[in-house]
Coordinates of C-alpha atoms in Angstrom, one line a residue:
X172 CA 87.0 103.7 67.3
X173 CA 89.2 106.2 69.2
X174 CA 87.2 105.1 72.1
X175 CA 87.5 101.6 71.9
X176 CA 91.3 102.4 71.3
X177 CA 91.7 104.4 74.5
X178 CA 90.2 101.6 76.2
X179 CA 92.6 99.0 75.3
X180 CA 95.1 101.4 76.4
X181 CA 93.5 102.0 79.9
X182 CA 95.6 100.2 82.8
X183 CA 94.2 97.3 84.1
X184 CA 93.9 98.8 87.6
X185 CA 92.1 101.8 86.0
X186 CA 88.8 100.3 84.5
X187 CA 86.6 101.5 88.1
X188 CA 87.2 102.9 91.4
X189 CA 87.0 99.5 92.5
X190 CA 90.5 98.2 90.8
X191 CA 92.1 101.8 90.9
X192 CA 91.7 101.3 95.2
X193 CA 92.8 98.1 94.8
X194 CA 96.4 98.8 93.3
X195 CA 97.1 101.1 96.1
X196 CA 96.9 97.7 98.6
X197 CA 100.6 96.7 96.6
X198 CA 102.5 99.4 97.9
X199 CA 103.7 100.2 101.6
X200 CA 101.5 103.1 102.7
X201 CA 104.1 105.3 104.3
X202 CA 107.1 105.4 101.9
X203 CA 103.9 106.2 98.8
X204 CA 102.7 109.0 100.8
X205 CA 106.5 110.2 101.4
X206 CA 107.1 110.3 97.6
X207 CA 103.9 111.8 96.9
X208 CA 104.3 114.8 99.1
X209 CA 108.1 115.2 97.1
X210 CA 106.2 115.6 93.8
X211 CA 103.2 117.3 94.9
X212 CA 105.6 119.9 96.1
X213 CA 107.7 119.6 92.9
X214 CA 104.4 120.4 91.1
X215 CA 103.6 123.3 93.5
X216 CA 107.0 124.6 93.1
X217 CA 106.7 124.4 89.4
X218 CA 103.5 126.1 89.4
X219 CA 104.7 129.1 90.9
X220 CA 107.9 129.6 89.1
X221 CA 107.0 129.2 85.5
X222 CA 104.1 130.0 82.9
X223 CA 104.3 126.2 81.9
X224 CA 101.6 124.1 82.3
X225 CA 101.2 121.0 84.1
X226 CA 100.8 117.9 83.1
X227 CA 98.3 115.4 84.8
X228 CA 100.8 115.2 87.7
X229 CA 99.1 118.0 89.7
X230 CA 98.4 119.0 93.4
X231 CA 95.0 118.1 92.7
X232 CA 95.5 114.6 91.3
X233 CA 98.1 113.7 93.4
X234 CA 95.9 114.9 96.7
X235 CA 93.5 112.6 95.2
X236 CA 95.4 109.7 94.8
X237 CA 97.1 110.1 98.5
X238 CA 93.1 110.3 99.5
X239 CA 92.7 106.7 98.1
X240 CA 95.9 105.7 99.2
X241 CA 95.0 106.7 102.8
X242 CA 91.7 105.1 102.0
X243 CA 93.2 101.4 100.8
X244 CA 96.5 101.1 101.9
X245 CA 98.5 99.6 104.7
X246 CA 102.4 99.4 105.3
X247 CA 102.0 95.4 105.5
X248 CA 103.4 95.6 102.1
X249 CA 106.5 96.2 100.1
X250 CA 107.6 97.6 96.9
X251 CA 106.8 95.4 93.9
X252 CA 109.2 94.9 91.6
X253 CA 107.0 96.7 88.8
X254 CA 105.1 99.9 89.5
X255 CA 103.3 102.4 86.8
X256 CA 104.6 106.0 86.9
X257 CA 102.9 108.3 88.7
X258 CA 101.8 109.9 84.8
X259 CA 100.1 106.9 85.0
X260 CA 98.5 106.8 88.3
X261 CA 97.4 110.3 87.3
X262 CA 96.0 109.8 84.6
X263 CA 94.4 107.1 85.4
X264 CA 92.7 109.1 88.4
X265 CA 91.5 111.6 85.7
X266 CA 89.6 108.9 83.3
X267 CA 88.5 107.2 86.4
X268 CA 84.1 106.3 85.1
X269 CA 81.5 107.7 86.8
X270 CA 78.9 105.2 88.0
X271 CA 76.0 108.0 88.2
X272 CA 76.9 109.9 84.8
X273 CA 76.8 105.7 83.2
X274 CA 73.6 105.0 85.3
X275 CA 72.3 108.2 84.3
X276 CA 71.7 109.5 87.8
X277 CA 73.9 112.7 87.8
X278 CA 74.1 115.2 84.8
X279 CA 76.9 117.0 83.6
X280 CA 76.8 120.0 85.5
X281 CA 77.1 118.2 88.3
X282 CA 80.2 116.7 87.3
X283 CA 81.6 119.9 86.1
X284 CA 81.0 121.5 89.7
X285 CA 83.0 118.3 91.0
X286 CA 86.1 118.7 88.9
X287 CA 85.9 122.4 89.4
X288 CA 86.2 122.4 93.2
X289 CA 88.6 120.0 93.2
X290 CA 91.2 121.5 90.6
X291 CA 90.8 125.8 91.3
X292 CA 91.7 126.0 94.5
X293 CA 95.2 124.7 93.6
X294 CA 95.4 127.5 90.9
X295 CA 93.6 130.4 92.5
X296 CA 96.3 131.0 95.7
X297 CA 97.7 134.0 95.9
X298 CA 98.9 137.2 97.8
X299 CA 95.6 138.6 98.0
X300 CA 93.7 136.1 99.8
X301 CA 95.7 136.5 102.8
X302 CA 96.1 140.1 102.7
X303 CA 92.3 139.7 102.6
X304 CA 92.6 137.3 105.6
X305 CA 94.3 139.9 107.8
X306 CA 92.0 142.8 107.0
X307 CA 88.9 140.2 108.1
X308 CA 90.1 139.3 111.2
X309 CA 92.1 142.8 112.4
X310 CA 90.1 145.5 111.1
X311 CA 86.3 143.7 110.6
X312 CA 85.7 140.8 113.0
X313 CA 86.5 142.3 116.5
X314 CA 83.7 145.2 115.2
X315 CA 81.0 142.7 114.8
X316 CA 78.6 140.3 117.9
X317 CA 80.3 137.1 118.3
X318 CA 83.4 138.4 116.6
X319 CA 86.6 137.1 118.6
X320 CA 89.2 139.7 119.4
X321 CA 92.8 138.6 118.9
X322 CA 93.2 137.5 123.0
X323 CA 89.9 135.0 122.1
X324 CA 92.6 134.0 119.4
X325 CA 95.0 133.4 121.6
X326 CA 93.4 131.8 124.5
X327 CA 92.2 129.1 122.1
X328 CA 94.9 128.7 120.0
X329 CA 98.4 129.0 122.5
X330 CA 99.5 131.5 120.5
X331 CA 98.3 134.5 118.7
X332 CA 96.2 134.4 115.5
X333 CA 99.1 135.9 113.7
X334 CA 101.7 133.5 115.0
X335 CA 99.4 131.0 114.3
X336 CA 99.8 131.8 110.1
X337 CA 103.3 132.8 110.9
X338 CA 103.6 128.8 111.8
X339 CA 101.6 128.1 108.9
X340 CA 103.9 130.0 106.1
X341 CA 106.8 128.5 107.7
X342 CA 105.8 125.4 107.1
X343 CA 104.9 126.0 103.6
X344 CA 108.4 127.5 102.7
X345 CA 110.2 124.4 104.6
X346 CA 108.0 121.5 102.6
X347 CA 108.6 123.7 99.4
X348 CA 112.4 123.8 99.7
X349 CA 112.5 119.9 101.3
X350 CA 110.8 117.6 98.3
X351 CA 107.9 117.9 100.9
X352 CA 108.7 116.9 104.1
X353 CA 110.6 118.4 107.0
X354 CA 111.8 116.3 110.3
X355 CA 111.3 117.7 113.7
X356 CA 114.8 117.9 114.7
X357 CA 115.2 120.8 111.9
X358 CA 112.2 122.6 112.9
X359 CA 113.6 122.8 116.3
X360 CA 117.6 123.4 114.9
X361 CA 118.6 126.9 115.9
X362 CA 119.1 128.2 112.8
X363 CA 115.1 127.4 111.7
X364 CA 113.9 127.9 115.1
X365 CA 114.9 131.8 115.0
X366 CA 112.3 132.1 112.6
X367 CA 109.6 131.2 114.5
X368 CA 111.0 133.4 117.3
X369 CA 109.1 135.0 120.5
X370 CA 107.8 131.2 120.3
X371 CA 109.9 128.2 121.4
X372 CA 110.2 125.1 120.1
X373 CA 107.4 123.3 122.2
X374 CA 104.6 126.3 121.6
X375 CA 105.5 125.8 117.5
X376 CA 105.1 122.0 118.0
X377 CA 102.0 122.3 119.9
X378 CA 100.2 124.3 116.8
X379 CA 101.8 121.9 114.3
X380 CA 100.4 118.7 115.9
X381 CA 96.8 120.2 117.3
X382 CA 96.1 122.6 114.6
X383 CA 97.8 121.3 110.9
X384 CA 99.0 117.5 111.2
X385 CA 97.3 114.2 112.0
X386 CA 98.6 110.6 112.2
X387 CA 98.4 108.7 109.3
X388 CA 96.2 106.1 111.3
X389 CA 94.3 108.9 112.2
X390 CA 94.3 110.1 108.6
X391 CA 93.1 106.5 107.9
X392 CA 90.2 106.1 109.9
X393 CA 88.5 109.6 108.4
X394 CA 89.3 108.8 104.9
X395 CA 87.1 105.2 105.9
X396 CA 84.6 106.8 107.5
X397 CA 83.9 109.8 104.7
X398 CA 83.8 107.3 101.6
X399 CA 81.2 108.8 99.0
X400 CA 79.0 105.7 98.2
X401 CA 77.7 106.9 94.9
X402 CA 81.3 107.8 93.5
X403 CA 84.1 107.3 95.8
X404 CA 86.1 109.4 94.1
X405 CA 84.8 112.4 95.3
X406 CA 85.5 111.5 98.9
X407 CA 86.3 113.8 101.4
X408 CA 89.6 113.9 102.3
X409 CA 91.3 114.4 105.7
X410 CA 93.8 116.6 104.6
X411 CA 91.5 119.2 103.6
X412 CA 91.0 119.6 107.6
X413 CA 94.7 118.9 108.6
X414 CA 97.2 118.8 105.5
X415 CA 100.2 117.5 107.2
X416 CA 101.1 113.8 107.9
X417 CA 103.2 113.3 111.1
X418 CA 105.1 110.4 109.9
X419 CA 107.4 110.5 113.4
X420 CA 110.5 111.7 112.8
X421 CA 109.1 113.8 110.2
X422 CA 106.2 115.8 108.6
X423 CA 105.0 115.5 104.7
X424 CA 102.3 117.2 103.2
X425 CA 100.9 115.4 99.8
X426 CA 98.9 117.9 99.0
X427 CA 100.1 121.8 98.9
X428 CA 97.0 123.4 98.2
X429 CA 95.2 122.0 101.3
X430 CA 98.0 123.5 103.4
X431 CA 97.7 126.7 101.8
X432 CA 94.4 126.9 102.7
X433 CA 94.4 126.8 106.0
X434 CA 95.9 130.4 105.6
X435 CA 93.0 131.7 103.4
X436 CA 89.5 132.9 104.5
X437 CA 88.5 129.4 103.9
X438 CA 90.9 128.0 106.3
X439 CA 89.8 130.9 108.8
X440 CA 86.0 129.8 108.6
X441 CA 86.9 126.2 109.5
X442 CA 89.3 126.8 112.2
X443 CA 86.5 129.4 113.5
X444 CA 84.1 126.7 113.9
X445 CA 86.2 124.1 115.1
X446 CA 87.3 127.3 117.7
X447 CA 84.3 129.3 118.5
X448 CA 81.3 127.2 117.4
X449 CA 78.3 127.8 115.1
X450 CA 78.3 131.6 116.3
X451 CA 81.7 132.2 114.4
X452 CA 79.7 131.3 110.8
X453 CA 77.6 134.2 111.0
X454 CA 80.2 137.0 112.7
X455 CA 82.5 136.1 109.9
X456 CA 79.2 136.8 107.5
X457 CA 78.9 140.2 109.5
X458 CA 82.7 141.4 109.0
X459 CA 82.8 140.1 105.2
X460 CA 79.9 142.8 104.9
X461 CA 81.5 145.0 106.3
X462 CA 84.9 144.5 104.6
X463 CA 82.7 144.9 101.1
X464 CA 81.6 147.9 102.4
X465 CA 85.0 149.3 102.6
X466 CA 86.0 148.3 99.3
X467 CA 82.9 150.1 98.2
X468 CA 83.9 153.0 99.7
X469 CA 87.2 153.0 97.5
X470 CA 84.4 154.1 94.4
X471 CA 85.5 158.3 94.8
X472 CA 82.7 158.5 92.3
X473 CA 79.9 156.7 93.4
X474 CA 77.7 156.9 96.3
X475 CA 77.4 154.1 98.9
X476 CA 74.3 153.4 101.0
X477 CA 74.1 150.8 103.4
X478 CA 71.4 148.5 104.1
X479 CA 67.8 150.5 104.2
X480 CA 65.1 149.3 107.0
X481 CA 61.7 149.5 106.0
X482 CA 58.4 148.6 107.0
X483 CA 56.5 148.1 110.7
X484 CA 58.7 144.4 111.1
X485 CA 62.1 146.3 110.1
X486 CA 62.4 144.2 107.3
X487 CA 66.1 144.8 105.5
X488 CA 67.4 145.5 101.7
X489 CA 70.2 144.0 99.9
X490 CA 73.3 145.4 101.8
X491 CA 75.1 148.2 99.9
X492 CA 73.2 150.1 96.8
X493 CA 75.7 152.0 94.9
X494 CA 74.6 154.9 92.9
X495 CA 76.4 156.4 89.9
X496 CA 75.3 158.5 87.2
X497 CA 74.5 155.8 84.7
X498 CA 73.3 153.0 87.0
X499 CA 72.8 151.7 90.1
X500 CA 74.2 148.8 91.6
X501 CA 72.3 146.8 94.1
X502 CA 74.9 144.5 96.1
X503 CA 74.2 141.3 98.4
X504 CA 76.7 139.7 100.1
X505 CA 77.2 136.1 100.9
X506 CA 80.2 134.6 103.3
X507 CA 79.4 130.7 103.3
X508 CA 81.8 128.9 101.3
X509 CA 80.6 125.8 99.1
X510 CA 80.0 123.1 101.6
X511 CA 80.9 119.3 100.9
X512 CA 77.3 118.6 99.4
X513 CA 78.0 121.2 97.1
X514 CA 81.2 120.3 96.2
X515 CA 80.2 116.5 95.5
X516 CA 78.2 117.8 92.9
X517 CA 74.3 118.5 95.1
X518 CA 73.6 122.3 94.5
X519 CA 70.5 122.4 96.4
X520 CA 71.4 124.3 100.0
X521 CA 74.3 126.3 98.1
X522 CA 71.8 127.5 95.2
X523 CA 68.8 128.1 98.0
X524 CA 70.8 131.0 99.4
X525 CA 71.9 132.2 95.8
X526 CA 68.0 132.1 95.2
X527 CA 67.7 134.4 98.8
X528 CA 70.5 136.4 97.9
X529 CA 68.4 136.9 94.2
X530 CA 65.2 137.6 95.9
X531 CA 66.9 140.4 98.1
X532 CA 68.4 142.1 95.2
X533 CA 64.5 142.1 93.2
X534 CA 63.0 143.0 96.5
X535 CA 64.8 146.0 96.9
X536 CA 64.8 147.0 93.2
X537 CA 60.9 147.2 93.3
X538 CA 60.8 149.2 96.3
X539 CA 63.0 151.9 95.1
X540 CA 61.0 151.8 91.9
X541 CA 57.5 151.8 93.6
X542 CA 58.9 155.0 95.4
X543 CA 58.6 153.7 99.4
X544 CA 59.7 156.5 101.4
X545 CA 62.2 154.9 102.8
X546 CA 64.3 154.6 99.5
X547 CA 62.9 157.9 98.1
X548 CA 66.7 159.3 97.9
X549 CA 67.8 156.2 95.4
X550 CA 67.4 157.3 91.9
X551 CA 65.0 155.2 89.9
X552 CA 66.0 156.2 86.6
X553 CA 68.7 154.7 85.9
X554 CA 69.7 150.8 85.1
X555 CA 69.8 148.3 88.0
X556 CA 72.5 145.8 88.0
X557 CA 72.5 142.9 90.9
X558 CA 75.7 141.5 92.4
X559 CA 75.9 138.6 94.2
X560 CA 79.3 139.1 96.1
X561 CA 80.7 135.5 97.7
X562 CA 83.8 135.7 100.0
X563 CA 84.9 132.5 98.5
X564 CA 84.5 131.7 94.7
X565 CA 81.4 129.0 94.1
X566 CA 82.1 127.4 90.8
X567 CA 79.0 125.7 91.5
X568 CA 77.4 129.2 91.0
X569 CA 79.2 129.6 87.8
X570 CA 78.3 125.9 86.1
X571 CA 74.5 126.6 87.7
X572 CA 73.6 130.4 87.2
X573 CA 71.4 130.7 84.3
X574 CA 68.8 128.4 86.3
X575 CA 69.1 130.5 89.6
X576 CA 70.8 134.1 88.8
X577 CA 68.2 135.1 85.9
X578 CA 65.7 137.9 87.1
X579 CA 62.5 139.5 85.1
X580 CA 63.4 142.5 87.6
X581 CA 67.3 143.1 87.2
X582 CA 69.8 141.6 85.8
X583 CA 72.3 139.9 88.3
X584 CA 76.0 138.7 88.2
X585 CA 77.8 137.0 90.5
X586 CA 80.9 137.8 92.0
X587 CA 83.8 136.7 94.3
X588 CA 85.6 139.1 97.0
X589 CA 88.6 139.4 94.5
X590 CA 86.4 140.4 91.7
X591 CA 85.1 143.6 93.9
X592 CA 89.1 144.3 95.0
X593 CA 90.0 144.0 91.9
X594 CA 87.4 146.5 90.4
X595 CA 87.6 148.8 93.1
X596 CA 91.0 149.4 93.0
X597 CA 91.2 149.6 88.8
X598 CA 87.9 152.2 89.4
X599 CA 89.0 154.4 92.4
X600 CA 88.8 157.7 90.9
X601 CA 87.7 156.7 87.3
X602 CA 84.9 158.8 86.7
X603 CA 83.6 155.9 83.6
X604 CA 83.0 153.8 86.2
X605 CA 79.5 153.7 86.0
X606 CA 79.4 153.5 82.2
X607 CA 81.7 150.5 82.4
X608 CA 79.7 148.9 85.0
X609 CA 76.6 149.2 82.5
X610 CA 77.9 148.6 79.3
X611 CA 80.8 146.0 80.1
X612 CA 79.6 143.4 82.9
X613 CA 76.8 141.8 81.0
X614 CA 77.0 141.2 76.9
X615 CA 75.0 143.0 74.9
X616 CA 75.1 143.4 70.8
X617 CA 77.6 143.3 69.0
X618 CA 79.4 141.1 71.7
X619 CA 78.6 137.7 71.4
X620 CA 76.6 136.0 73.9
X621 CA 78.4 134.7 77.2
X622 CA 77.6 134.8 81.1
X623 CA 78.2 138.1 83.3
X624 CA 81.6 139.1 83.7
X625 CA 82.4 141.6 86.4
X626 CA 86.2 141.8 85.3
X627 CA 85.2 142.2 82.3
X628 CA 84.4 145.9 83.1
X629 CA 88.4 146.3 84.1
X630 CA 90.1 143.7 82.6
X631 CA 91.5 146.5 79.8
X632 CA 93.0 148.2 83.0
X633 CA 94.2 144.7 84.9
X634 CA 98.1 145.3 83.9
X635 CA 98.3 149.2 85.4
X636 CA 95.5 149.3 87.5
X637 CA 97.3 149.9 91.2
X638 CA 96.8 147.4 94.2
X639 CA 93.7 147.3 96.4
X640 CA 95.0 149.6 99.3
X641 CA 93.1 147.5 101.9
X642 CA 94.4 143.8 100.4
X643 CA 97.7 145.9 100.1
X644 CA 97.7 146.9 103.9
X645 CA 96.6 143.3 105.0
X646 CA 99.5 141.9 102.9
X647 CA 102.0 144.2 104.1
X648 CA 101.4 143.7 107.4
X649 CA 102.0 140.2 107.6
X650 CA 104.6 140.4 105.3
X651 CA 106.9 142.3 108.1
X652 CA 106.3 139.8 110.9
X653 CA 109.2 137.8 111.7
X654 CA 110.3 134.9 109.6
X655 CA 107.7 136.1 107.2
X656 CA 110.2 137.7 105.0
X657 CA 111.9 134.2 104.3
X658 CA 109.2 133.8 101.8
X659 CA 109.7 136.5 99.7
X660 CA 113.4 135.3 98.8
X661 CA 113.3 131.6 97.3
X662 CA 116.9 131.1 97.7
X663 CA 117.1 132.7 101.1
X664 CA 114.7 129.8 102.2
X665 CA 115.8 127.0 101.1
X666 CA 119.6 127.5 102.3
X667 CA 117.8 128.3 105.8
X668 CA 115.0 125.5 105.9
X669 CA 116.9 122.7 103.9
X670 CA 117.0 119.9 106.2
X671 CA 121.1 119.4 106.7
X672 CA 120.8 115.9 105.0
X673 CA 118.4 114.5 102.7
X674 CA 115.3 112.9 104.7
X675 CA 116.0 108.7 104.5
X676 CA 113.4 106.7 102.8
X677 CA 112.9 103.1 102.7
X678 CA 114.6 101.5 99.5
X679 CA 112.8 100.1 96.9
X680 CA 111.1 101.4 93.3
X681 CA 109.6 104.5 93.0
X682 CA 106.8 106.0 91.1
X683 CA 109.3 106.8 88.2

């Protein structure tokens, strides 16, 4: 009955993809995607300035509706005289039926990999992933073969790799404090263009249009070409790649969290691709070892050994084993991000290298407990605990790793690079840091079943536990760069970004 009820209730535009694309054909394209970018921002800037919780109008759905928008619709239109709220449109975007879960082709975990790539990243942003950012490409990337140096930065990019993000946050504040867009003329207005400062108007221009912002007929003509057959929902969208609309006189950006991700390690890994080619993928898979070797080496009361070579072809072990007094920890670590397979809900090539990364962690545990004489100095009487470290979270892993993380030889957890910062700086100089890393990551009697938790061995220190030194350092160093500190004051930026009058849009009704 309830169903049936919510069913009368559905919109007639919301009964399949099909329909939903359709209503998006009514409106004029440009003056949707202006107002979408003002309340995707309005969302954002709710998100970060109160413990409230959204309704369905979030970045996520609204991105998603802009996709289809971009998609279906055309500026050969006007405004109708009646138009569903964006609530609505939301919502509607939500309930949207999935053909293959109806047809019986795609199960549920699938699905629940979908929704999760598409709604975290828009709540997982924070301070740490580009203090993280820094540390990778400063302290860890020019170390490694095929790592670029920050003059291979700038000879690619026109400007430096840190005047690149500079570019990047400034953007972000002047959307945030603009109901999402920002013309050119204030970009270029003295009183902006100080911020941006060593670079003039036409280097800052330059990054905007070749690095962050498309034309929307270009934004068009990529949402056509990446439609999704089996559920078109879970298209690609173009503003993952470049999240800011050129609209000519202005810039919008419908969808925040894109934009903040080209300042995260996930943005760095594309914009290493697109820069230095294939080779980048792997250096950045070198320096993210590296950089979770440092963090091991926060552990004052652990010992950390690095990768062990054994055998006449020089095989390899997992990458760090960490030996306490109560256990030892046998770490692997992974750099890829999810790709767009994975993301549309296909596992297969993401959980293949969770299955290598499982296979390294049991081959190394039964060498060190068959004694070879190359791990003779690893204690073998103790617990093993796997890690599977990931430098960007894989909710896939999460929805899939009973099937792929269970071991008859150790038991293995999974864990992102914030988990290990996070940990290593709550267990710096505890000296219970083995017996929490036993006893706490993986359930055992009395506690209820439940997956392994690495946070769970800290998350009773969380609210005093100081910040990760090397996060810290990355963080603070960008923090000082000029125009940077705008960011830290919300009222400081929006008296110096606000655009001197409000941006005109066309007249007609709006997604009330």
């Amino acid at each position: 009955m309830d169903r049936e009820r919510r069913e009368r209730r559905r919109p007639p535009f919301a009964r399949n993809y099909t329909t939903f694309a359709s209503e998006f054909r009514r409106y004029p394209l440009t003056p949707l995607l202006r107002e979408l970018s003002s309340r995707a921002w309005e969302a954002a800037n709710q998100r970060f300035s109160t413990d409230e919780s959204l309704d369905v109008v979030q970045e996520f759905t609204i991105a998603g509706i802009a996709r289809v928008a971009l998609q279906h619709g055309t500026d050969d239109r006007s405004w109708p005289r009646r138009t569903p709220s964006l609530k609505v449109l939301c919502s509607a975007y939500i309930d949207l039926p999935e053909p293959e879960v109806v047809d019986g082709s795609l199960d549920v975990s699938a699905i629940l990999a979908r929704m999760a790539h598409e709604q975290y990243p828009a709540q997982s942003m924070g301070p740490e992933a580009f203090g993280r950012l820094h540390a990778l490409t400063a302290d860890y990337l020019p170390q490694v073969a095929n790592g670029p140096t920050p003059a291979d930065w700038q000879s690619h990019l026109g400007v430096t790799l840190v005047d690149y993000w500079r570019i990047g946050w400034i953007m972000l504040a002047a959307l945030g404090s603009n109901n999402g867009a920002i013309g050119w003329a204030t970009l270029s207005a003295p009183h902006v263009a100080q911020l941006f400062s060593p670079l003039s108007a036409d280097q800052v221009r330059s990054v905007i249009t070749r690095r962050f912002a498309q034309s929307v007929p270009d934004a068009q003509a990529e949402a056509r070409a990446n439609v999704f057959q089996p559920s078109p929902k879970w298209s690609y969208s173009p503003l993952e790649r470049r999240p800011l609309l050129d609209l000519g006189e202005d810039l919008a950006g419908p969808a925040p969290h894109f934009l903040m991700g080209q300042l995260t390690p996930t943005g760095l890994y594309y914009l290493g691709l697109d820069v230095f080619g294939k080779t980048f993928g792997q250096a950045l898979g070198d320096a993210f070892e590296k950089y979770i070797g440092a963090q091991l080496d926060l552990l004052t009361h652990a010992q950390v050994h690095r990768e062990i070579t054994y055998g006449k072809d020089s095989r390899k072990s997992c990458d760090y084993i960490v030996v306490t007094a109560e256990c030892v920890i046998l770490v692997e670590c992974k750099s890829g991000r999810p790709d767009l397979d994975a993301r549309q809900g296909d596992s297969s090539t993401a959980m293949k290298k969770i299955e290598k990364a499982r296979e390294q962690l049991e081959t190394t545990a039964n060498l060190i407990r068959t004694r070879h004489p190359n791990f003779a100095h690893i204690p073998r009487d103790r617990p093993f605990i796997g890690l599977v470290v990931t430098l960007e979270p894989h909710y896939v892993i999460e929805t899939l790793s009973e099937d792929h993380l269970i071991s008859e030889v150790l038991p293995i957890a999974d864990a992102t690079s914030n988990d290990v910062e996070l940990l290593t700086a709550a267990l710096a100089r505890r000296s219970d840091l083995g017996e929490r890393l036993r006893d706490r990551i993986f359930a055992r009697p009395p506690m209820a079943p439940r997956p392994p938790r690495v946070q769970a061995a800290i998350e009773d220190l969380l609210e005093t536990a100081p910040r990760n030194p090397i996060v810290g350092a990355g963080w603070d160093s960008l923090t000082d760069l000029p125009g940077i500190q705008i960011l830290a004051n919300q009222e400081l930026a929006s008296k110096t970004l606000n655009e001197p009058e409000p941006a005109e849009t066309p007249e007609g009704p709006s997604l009330s």
